[in-house]
XYZ file of C-alpha atoms in Angstrom:
301
model
C 0.582 -7.532 -17.533
C 2.189 -10.945 -18.129
C 1.185 -12.589 -14.876
C -0.414 -15.895 -15.832
C 1.662 -18.998 -15.240
C 3.993 -17.261 -12.798
C 4.812 -18.137 -9.216
C 2.099 -17.574 -6.646
C 2.763 -16.483 -3.081
C 2.187 -18.801 -0.133
C 1.382 -15.782 2.044
C -2.289 -15.374 1.123
C -4.789 -15.621 3.965
C -8.329 -15.984 2.669
C -10.947 -14.730 5.132
C -13.685 -14.144 2.582
C -16.954 -15.492 3.876
C -15.722 -15.436 7.449
C -18.219 -13.605 9.617
C -17.447 -11.668 12.768
C -19.624 -9.878 15.247
C -18.836 -7.057 17.599
C -19.619 -3.565 18.727
C -19.397 -2.342 15.159
C -21.683 -4.981 13.725
C -21.145 -7.974 11.488
C -18.551 -8.159 8.819
C -16.116 -10.110 6.770
C -12.890 -8.565 6.224
C -9.943 -6.543 5.372
C -8.257 -3.182 6.272
C -5.678 -0.620 4.900
C -3.153 1.630 6.665
C -1.748 5.123 6.979
C 0.421 6.812 9.614
C 0.742 10.539 10.173
C 3.618 12.736 11.189
C 5.297 16.030 10.679
C 7.403 17.939 8.223
C 10.363 15.770 7.595
C 13.618 16.304 9.493
C 12.951 14.790 12.897
C 15.483 11.999 12.553
C 13.832 10.469 9.495
C 16.504 11.758 7.138
C 19.196 10.070 9.190
C 17.327 6.798 9.049
C 16.835 7.067 5.312
C 20.490 7.882 4.694
C 21.623 4.871 6.701
C 19.032 2.670 5.060
C 19.872 4.017 1.622
C 23.554 3.319 2.066
C 23.103 -0.101 3.598
C 19.967 -1.158 1.626
C 18.204 0.730 0.401
C 9.110 2.573 1.892
C -10.150 5.644 1.450
C -10.710 6.035 5.098
C -7.175 7.119 5.986
C -5.055 4.130 7.033
C -3.345 6.499 9.420
C -6.405 6.242 11.548
C -5.527 2.634 12.197
C -2.100 3.497 13.572
C -3.617 6.178 15.744
C -6.199 3.824 17.147
C -8.925 5.739 15.335
C -10.662 2.474 14.547
C -11.292 0.540 17.698
C -11.781 -3.169 18.017
C -15.387 -4.089 18.507
C -14.544 -7.158 20.557
C -15.472 -9.317 17.598
C -15.527 -13.055 17.880
C -14.769 -15.039 14.769
C -17.283 -17.642 13.700
C -16.499 -20.791 11.714
C -15.987 -19.953 8.068
C -18.909 -21.181 5.976
C -18.561 -22.936 2.682
C -19.013 -20.338 -0.010
C -18.806 -20.431 -3.761
C -16.316 -18.174 -5.501
C -17.258 -16.496 -8.731
C -14.933 -17.075 -11.642
C -13.938 -13.425 -11.562
C -13.082 -13.512 -7.864
C -11.086 -16.691 -8.271
C -9.117 -15.158 -11.144
C -8.487 -12.009 -9.114
C -7.250 -13.961 -6.106
C -4.753 -15.759 -8.355
C -3.657 -12.420 -9.780
C -3.163 -10.947 -6.309
C -1.108 -13.970 -5.299
C 1.169 -13.610 -8.329
C 1.692 -9.887 -7.756
C 2.479 -10.461 -4.084
C 4.976 -13.170 -5.062
C 6.674 -10.794 -7.463
C 7.005 -8.108 -4.800
C 8.604 -10.782 -2.609
C 11.176 -11.513 -5.321
C 11.965 -7.816 -5.715
C 12.379 -6.965 -2.043
C 14.256 -10.160 -1.185
C 16.840 -9.240 -3.817
C 17.100 -5.617 -2.681
C 17.427 -6.502 0.984
C 19.951 -9.260 0.277
C 22.089 -6.860 -1.739
C 22.363 -4.814 1.456
C 23.065 -7.836 3.680
C 19.625 -7.657 5.233
C 16.808 -10.202 5.389
C 13.402 -9.403 3.968
C 10.456 -10.658 6.006
C 7.483 -11.341 3.760
C 4.107 -9.850 4.708
C 0.888 -11.821 4.544
C -1.987 -10.574 2.411
C -5.475 -11.072 3.830
C -8.400 -11.301 1.425
C -11.659 -10.296 3.077
C -15.120 -9.074 2.247
C -17.188 -6.335 3.888
C -15.155 -5.961 7.095
C -12.224 -7.448 8.940
C -10.435 -7.569 12.275
C -6.706 -6.821 12.267
C -4.104 -6.015 14.896
C -4.861 -2.368 14.068
C -8.541 -2.791 14.937
C -11.795 -3.409 13.116
C -12.032 -2.072 9.551
C -14.706 -1.985 6.902
C -14.215 -2.366 3.169
C -15.126 1.270 2.620
C -11.698 2.137 4.001
C -10.063 0.551 0.999
C -6.956 -1.650 1.031
C -4.551 -1.098 3.923
C -1.455 -2.333 5.686
C -1.371 -2.982 9.424
C 2.111 -2.744 10.975
C 0.823 -4.448 14.129
C 0.532 -7.824 12.397
C 2.534 -6.977 9.253
C -0.323 -7.879 6.931
C -1.878 -6.245 3.892
C -5.692 -6.312 3.862
C -7.671 -6.275 0.632
C -11.301 -6.658 -0.342
C -11.284 -7.660 -4.009
C -14.406 -5.532 -4.474
C -12.080 -2.518 -4.275
C -10.747 -3.335 -7.734
C -14.236 -2.930 -9.171
C -14.514 0.384 -7.342
C -11.146 1.397 -8.761
C -12.603 0.804 -12.204
C -16.106 2.220 -11.705
C -15.698 5.031 -9.188
C -12.148 6.150 -9.811
C -11.990 5.469 -13.545
C -8.735 3.536 -13.212
C -9.161 0.160 -14.959
C -6.481 -2.379 -15.757
C -4.555 -5.139 -14.051
C -1.490 -2.995 -13.521
C -3.551 -0.346 -11.756
C -4.520 -3.138 -9.364
C -0.919 -4.274 -9.066
C 0.113 -0.717 -8.180
C -2.316 -0.745 -5.254
C -0.811 -3.982 -3.904
C 2.765 -2.793 -4.424
C 1.970 0.466 -2.594
C 0.730 -1.443 0.450
C 3.791 -3.675 0.360
C 5.811 -0.454 0.282
C 4.349 0.356 3.692
C 5.564 -3.038 4.896
C 9.073 -2.167 3.728
C 8.805 1.085 5.690
C 7.849 -0.914 8.770
C 10.815 -3.273 8.398
C 13.152 -0.289 8.071
C 11.727 1.435 11.127
C 10.471 4.425 9.154
C 6.770 4.013 9.895
C 7.312 3.862 13.640
C 9.485 6.988 13.613
C 6.847 8.894 11.666
C 4.084 7.650 13.934
C 6.006 8.828 16.989
C 6.683 12.222 15.456
C 3.070 12.698 14.491
C 2.187 12.368 18.131
C 4.402 15.339 18.907
C 3.029 17.815 16.382
C -0.245 19.405 15.377
C -2.697 18.086 12.827
C -1.391 20.062 9.845
C 2.218 19.048 10.442
C 1.075 15.500 11.115
C -0.700 15.427 7.775
C 2.492 16.572 6.056
C 4.389 13.660 7.534
C 1.654 11.294 6.425
C 1.927 12.636 2.877
C 5.676 12.031 2.849
C 5.168 8.485 4.079
C 2.536 7.777 1.432
C 4.608 9.246 -1.392
C 7.535 7.110 -0.351
C 5.279 4.023 -0.572
C 4.381 5.156 -4.098
C 8.078 5.424 -4.904
C 8.658 1.929 -3.547
C 5.814 0.686 -5.755
C 7.674 2.215 -8.679
C 10.839 0.365 -7.656
C 8.887 -2.889 -7.732
C 7.614 -2.038 -11.234
C 11.193 -1.280 -12.336
C 12.358 -4.712 -11.200
C 9.291 -6.553 -12.459
C 9.898 -5.063 -15.900
C 13.655 -5.391 -16.186
C 14.226 -8.608 -14.272
C 11.139 -10.627 -15.137
C 9.592 -8.925 -18.188
C 6.253 -8.690 -16.392
C 5.058 -5.430 -17.907
C 3.236 -4.938 -21.199
C 2.594 -1.814 -23.241
C 0.191 0.481 -21.421
C 0.825 -0.919 -17.945
C 2.657 2.111 -16.582
C -0.074 4.355 -17.947
C -2.600 2.297 -15.958
C -0.593 2.794 -12.767
C -0.250 6.528 -13.391
C -3.966 6.805 -14.079
C -4.681 5.105 -10.752
C -2.198 7.343 -8.905
C -3.860 10.385 -10.442
C -7.363 9.174 -9.650
C -6.675 8.719 -5.935
C -4.720 11.910 -5.344
C -6.068 13.940 -2.412
C -6.810 16.969 -4.586
C -8.782 14.908 -7.104
C -10.793 13.155 -4.391
C -11.532 16.377 -2.500
C -12.591 18.132 -5.689
C -14.972 15.311 -6.529
C -16.488 15.073 -3.056
C -16.784 18.716 -2.005
C -15.804 20.834 -4.972
C -12.887 22.391 -3.087
C -9.288 21.465 -2.366
C -7.700 21.893 1.088
C -3.962 21.067 0.875
C -3.452 21.206 4.662
C -5.800 18.243 4.998
C -3.935 16.060 2.484
C -2.775 12.733 3.919
C -1.633 10.897 0.766
C -0.473 13.604 -1.610
C -1.822 15.282 -4.714
C -2.286 13.458 -8.006
C 0.800 15.179 -9.406
C 2.898 14.190 -6.394
C 1.779 10.567 -6.479
C 2.587 10.282 -10.178
C 5.961 11.974 -9.664
C 7.102 9.654 -6.899
C 5.891 6.463 -8.565
C 7.848 7.474 -11.660
C 10.881 8.337 -9.543
C 10.972 4.744 -8.348
C 10.209 3.293 -11.763
C 12.777 5.335 -13.669
C 15.634 4.840 -11.197
C 15.001 1.554 -9.400
C 17.079 3.021 -6.592
C 15.632 3.159 -3.089
C 17.930 6.049 -2.227
C 15.946 8.171 -4.666
C 12.818 7.595 -2.564
C 13.852 9.930 0.254
C 10.674 11.973 0.474
C 11.647 13.216 3.934
C 14.718 15.299 3.146
C 13.386 17.158 0.127
C 11.370 20.361 0.106
C 10.230 19.634 -3.435
C 7.523 17.005 -3.124
């Protein structure tokens, strides 16, 4: 990925080394997000059609939206002086460049539809973090919190992506960031809130299905970013898309369930299967058209 020497975002909030205490213990932090909802036709299609025409989207991040992770009443302490390893410093620069590139993509897409894109902040944390969605630990993975419109990321996750999930490469990491930014786009368009409301009206299985559709749309939006990064700014190198697809495959619900328990339970999926995640990322990447990312009106996920 040709990222060195490119513009860096001003929307990075570095909380690494910042300690907090509360009912859930001490931590330094970041979170990730996921909402849940039902099957697909409860007004979401109408929203997507309007949006498409005028503009035109670990522990489960959905838990954050549902209040599954409660604030521990943490009180922030002064941030100590800490030394950054060379690797961490390089990664933070990389994250800043990728975030900046997503800003360029979504500003252009929103402007083409006479809308204004509001940039999210990206919080770097370590171990644990407090967000508007509650207290979260790094084990949850990266997440987006609609309450404060921030992406939360512990850079240690990238090592886990390499070691645990077998998905190395800078573009695999970029895919993760672009996916979370996709959730921010869903928030700006009002999609996330609609899904969250609908999930509160249905049972768990139907709620999971809505969550899957939301997540797959964020994958599609990540593909749209990759489309623009490649064609508008020549950011991609040979092998980059394969890295993203490898990451999408590695974190599919079926792959993760098979690895952890040896069995696959589709009704419990919240993000989508490996095949679905690959399909929707490629849908965005091959078309670059947000209208193609309507995961809510199709029966063929």
